[in-house]
mmCIF file of C-alpha atoms in Angstrom:
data_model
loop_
_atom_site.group_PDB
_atom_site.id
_atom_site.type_symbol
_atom_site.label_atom_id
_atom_site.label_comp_id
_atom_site.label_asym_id
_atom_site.label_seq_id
_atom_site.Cartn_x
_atom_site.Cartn_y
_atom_site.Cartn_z
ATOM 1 C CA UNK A 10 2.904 96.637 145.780
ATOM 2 C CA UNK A 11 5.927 98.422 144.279
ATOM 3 C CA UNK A 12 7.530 96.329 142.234
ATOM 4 C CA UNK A 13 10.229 95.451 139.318
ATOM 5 C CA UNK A 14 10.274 92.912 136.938
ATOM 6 C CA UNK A 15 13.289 91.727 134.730
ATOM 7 C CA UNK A 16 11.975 88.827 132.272
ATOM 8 C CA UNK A 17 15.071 87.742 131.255
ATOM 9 C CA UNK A 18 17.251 85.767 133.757
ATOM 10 C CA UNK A 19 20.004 84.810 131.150
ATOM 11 C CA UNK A 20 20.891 86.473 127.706
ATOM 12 C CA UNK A 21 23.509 85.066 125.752
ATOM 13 C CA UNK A 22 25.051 87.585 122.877
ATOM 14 C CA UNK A 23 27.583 87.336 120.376
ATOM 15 C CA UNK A 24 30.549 89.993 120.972
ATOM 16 C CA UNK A 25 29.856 92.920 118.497
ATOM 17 C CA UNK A 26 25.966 92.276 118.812
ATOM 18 C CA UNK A 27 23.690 94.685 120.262
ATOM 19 C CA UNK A 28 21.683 94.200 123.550
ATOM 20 C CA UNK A 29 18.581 94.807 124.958
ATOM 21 C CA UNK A 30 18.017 94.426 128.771
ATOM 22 C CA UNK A 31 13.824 94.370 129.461
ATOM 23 C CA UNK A 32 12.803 95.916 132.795
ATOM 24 C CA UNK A 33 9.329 96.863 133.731
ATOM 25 C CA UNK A 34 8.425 98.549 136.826
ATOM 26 C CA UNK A 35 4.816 98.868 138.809
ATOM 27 C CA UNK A 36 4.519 101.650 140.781
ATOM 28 C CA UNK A 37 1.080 104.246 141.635
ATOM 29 C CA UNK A 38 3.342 107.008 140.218
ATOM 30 C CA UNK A 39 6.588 106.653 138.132
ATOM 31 C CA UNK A 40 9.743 106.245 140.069
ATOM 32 C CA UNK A 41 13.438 107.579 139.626
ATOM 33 C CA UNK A 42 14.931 104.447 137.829
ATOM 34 C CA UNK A 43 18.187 103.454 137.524
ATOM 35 C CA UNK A 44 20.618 100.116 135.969
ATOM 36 C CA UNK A 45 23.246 99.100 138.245
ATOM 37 C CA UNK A 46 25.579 96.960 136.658
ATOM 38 C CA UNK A 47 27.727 93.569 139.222
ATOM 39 C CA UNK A 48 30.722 91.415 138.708
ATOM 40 C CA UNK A 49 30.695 88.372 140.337
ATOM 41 C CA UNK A 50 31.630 88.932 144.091
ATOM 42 C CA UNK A 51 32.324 93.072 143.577
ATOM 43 C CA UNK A 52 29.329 95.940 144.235
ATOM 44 C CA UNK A 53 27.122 97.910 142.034
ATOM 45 C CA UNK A 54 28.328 100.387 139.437
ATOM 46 C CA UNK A 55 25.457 102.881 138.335
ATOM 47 C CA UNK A 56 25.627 102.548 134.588
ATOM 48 C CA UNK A 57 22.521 105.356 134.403
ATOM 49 C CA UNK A 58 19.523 106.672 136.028
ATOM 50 C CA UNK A 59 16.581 108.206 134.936
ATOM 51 C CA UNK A 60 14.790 111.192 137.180
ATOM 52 C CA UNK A 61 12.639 113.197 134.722
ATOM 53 C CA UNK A 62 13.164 115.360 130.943
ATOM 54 C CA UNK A 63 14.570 113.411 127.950
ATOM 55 C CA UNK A 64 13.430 109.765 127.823
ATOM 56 C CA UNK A 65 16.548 108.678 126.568
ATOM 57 C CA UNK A 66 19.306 108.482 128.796
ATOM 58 C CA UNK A 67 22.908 107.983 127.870
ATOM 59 C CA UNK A 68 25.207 106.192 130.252
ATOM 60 C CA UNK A 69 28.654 105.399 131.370
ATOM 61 C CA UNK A 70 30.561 102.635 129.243
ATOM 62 C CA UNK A 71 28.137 102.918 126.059
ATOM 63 C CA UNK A 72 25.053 102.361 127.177
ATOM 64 C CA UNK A 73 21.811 104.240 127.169
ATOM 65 C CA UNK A 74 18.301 103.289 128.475
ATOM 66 C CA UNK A 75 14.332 104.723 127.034
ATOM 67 C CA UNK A 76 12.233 105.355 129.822
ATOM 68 C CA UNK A 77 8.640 104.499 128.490
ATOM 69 C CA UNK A 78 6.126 105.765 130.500
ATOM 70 C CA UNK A 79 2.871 104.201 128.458
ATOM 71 C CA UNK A 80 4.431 100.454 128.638
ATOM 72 C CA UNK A 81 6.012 100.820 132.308
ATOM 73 C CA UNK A 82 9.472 99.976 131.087
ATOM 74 C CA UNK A 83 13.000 101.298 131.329
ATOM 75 C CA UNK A 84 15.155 98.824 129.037
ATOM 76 C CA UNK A 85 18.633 99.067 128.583
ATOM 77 C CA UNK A 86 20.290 99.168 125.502
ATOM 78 C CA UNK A 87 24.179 99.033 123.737
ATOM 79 C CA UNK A 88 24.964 98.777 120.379
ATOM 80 C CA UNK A 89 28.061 96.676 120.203
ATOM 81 C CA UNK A 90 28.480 94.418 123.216
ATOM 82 C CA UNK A 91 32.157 93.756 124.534
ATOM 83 C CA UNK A 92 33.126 90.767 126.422
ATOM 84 C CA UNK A 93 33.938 93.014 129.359
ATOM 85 C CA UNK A 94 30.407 93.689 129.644
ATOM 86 C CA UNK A 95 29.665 90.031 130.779
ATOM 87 C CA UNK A 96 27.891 90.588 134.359
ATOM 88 C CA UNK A 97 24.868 90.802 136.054
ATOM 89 C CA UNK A 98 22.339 94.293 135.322
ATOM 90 C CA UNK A 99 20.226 95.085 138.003
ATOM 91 C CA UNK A 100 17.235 97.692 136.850
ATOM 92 C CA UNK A 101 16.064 99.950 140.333
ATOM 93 C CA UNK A 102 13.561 102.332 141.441
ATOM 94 C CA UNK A 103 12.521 104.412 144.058
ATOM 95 C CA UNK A 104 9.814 106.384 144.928
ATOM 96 C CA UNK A 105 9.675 106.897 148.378
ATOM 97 C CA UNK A 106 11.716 108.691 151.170
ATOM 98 C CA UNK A 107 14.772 107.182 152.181
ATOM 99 C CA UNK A 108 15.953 106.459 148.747
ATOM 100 C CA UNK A 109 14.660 102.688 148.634
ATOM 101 C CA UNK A 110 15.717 101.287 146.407
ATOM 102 C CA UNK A 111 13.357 98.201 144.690
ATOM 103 C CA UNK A 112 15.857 95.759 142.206
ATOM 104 C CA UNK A 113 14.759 93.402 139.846
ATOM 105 C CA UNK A 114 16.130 89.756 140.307
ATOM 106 C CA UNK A 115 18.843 90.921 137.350
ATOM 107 C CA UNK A 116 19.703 89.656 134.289
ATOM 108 C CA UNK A 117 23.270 87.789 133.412
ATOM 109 C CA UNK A 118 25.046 88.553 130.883
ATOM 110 C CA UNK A 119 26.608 86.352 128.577
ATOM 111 C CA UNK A 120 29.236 87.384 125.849
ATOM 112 C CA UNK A 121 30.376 84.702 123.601
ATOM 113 C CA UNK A 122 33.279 85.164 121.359
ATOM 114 C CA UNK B 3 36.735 110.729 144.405
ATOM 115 C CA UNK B 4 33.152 108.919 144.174
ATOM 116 C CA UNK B 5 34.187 105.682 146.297
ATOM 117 C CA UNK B 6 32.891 104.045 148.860
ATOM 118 C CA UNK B 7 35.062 102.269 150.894
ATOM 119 C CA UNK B 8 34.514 98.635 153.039
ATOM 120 C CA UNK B 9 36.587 96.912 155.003
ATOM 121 C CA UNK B 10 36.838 93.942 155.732
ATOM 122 C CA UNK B 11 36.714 92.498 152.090
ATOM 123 C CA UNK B 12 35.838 88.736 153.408
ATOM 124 C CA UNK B 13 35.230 87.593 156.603
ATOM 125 C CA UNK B 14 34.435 84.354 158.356
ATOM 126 C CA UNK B 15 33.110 84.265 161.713
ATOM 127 C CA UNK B 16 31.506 81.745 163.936
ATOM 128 C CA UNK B 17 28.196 82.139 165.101
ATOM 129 C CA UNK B 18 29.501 83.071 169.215
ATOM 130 C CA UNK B 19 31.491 85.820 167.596
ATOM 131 C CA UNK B 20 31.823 89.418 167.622
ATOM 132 C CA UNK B 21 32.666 91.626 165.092
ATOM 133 C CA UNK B 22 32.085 94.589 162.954
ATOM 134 C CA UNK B 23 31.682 95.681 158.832
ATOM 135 C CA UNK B 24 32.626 98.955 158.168
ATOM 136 C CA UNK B 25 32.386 101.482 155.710
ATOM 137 C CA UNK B 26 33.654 104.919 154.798
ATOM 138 C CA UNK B 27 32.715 107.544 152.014
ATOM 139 C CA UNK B 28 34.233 111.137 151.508
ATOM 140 C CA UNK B 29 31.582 112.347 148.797
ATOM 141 C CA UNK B 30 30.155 114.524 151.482
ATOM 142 C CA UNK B 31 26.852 112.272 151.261
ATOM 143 C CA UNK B 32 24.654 112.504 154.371
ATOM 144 C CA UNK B 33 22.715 109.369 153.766
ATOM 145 C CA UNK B 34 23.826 105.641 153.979
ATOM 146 C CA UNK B 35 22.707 102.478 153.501
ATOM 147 C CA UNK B 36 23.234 99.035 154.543
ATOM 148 C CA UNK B 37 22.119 96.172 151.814
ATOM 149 C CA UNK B 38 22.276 92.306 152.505
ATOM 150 C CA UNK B 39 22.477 90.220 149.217
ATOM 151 C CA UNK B 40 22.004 86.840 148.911
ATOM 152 C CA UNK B 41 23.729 84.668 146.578
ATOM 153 C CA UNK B 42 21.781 85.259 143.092
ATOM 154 C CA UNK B 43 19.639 87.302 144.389
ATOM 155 C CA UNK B 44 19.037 91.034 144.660
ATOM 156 C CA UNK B 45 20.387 93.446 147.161
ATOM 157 C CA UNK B 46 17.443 94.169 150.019
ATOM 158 C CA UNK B 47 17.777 96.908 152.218
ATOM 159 C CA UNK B 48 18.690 96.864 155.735
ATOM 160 C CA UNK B 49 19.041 100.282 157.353
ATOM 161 C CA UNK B 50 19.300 103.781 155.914
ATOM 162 C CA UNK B 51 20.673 106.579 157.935
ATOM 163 C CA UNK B 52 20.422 110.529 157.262
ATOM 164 C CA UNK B 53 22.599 113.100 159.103
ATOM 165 C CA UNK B 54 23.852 110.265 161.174
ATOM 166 C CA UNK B 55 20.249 109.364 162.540
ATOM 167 C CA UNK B 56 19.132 105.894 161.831
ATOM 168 C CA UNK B 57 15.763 106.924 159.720
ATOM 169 C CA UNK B 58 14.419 103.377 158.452
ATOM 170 C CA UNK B 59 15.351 99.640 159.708
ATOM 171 C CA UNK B 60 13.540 97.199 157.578
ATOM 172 C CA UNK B 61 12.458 94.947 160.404
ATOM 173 C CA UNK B 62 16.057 93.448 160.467
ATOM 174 C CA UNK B 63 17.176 91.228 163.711
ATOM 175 C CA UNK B 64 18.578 93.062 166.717
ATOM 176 C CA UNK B 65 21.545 90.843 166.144
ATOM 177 C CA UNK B 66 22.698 93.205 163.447
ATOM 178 C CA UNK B 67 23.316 96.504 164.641
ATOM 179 C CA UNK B 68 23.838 99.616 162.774
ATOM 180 C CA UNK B 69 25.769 102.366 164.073
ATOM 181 C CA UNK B 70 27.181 106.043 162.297
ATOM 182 C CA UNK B 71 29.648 107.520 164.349
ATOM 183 C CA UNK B 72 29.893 110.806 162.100
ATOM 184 C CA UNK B 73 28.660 111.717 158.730
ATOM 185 C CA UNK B 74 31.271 109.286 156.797
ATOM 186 C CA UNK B 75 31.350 106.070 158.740
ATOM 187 C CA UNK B 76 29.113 103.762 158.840
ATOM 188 C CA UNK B 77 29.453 100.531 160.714
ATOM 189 C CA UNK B 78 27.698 97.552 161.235
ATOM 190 C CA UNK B 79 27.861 95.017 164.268
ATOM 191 C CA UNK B 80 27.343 91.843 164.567
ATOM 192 C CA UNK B 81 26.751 89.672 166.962
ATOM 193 C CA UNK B 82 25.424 85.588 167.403
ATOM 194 C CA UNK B 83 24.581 85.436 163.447
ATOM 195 C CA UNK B 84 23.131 82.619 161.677
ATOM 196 C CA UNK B 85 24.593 80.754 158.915
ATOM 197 C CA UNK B 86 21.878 81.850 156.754
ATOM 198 C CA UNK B 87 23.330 85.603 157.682
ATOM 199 C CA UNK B 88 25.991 84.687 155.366
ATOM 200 C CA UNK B 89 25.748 86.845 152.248
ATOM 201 C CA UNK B 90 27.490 90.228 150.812
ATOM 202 C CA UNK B 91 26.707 93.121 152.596
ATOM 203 C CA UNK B 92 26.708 96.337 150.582
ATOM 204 C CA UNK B 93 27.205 100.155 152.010
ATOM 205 C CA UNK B 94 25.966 102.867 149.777
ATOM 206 C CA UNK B 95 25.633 106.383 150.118
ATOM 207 C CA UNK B 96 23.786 109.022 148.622
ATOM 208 C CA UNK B 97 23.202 113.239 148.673
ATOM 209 C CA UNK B 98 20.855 112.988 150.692
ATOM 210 C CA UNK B 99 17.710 110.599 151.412
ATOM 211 C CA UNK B 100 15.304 111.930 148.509
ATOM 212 C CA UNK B 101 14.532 109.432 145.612
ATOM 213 C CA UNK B 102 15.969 111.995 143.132
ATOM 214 C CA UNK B 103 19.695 110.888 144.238
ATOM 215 C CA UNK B 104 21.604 108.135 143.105
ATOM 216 C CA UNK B 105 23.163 105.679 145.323
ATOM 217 C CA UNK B 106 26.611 104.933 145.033
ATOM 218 C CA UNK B 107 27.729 101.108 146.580
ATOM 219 C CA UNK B 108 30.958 99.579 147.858
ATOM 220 C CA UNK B 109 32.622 96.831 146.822
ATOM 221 C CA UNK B 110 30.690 94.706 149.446
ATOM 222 C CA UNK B 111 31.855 92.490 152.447
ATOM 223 C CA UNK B 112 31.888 88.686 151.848
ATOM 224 C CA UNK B 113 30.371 87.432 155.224
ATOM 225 C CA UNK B 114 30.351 83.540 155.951
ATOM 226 C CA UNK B 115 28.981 82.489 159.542
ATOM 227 C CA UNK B 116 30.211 78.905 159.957
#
């Protein structure tokens, strides 16, 4: 079955620290991928997506993702974390008509001053 | 403008009641989605509509009932819920219904069913 897995439930960072998000996917061919990004109570913002060409993807608000096709894993990366980044990151894909899309359970983000 | 708009923002409704969630986007997108999201949980899919046709219902109880009166309205009606209906319900639209497009959501509706 199609399928996305984020390990991490929680992460807890220091502000100014860098962040990794881990999301693998499992899929018969590889999907369009994408990190959505959710205050508490508000909608999705698409932070970035990945469809095909340069495995590194740059995003809106600093971030950037590496689409690795040999591990199965899209992870999402920033360099210096701001405590306005504190929400929950949903990894996605699709592969099908209709646009699907498949989440993760998401991972919340902690900043700590 | 890349926003999709819901209205209401919250709403409470008993589980006799009538009433309706709608949503609006002027991106020129002719697909749309509904999502249900459960508290700490991920959004699931509902319904997806392209050029105003309802194209996929994920097996989702008759008493929610999608409806897409022109290409940037979407609405969705419900009638005798559940309290376990109660969740945020997310619109989204896209291009078009290929998985090479990228959804954009709304800002949700807050639905309790007391």
């Amino acid at each position: 079955a199609q399928s996305v897995t984020q390990p991490d439930i929680h992460i807890t960072v220091s502000e100014g620290a860098s962040l990794e998000l881990r999301c693998n996917y499992s899929y018969g061919a590889t999907p369009y991928l994408f990190w959505y990004v959710q205050s508490p109570g508000q909608g999705l913002q698409l932070l970035l997506k990945y469809f095909s060409g340069d495995t590194l993807v740059q995003g809106i608000k600093g971030f950037e993702a590496e689409f690795k096709r040999s591990q199965s894993s899209f992870n999402l990366r920033k360099p210096s974390v701001h405590w306005s980044d504190a929400a929950e990151y949903f990894c996605a894909a699709t592969r099908e008509y209709g646009n699907k899309l498949v989440f993760g359970a998401g991972t919340i983000l902690r900043v700590k001053s | 403008d890349t926003e999709v708009t819901q209205t209401p923002k919250h709403l409470v409704m008993g589980m006799t009641n009538k009433k309706s969630l709608k949503c609006e986007q002027h991106m020129g997108h002719r697909a749309m989605y509904w999502y249900k999201q459960k508290a700490k949980k991920p959004p699931e899919l509902m319904f997806v509509y392209s050029y105003e046709k309802l194209s996929i219902n994920e097996s989702v109880p008759s008493r929610f009932s999608p409806e897409c009166p022109n290409s940037s309205l979407l609405n969705l009606h419900l009638h005798a819920l559940q309290p376990e209906d109660s969740a945020l319900y997310l619109c989204a639209s896209s291009h078009r219904t290929g998985a090479n497009t990228e959804a954009f959501f709304g800002q949700g509706t807050r639905l309790t069913v007391v």
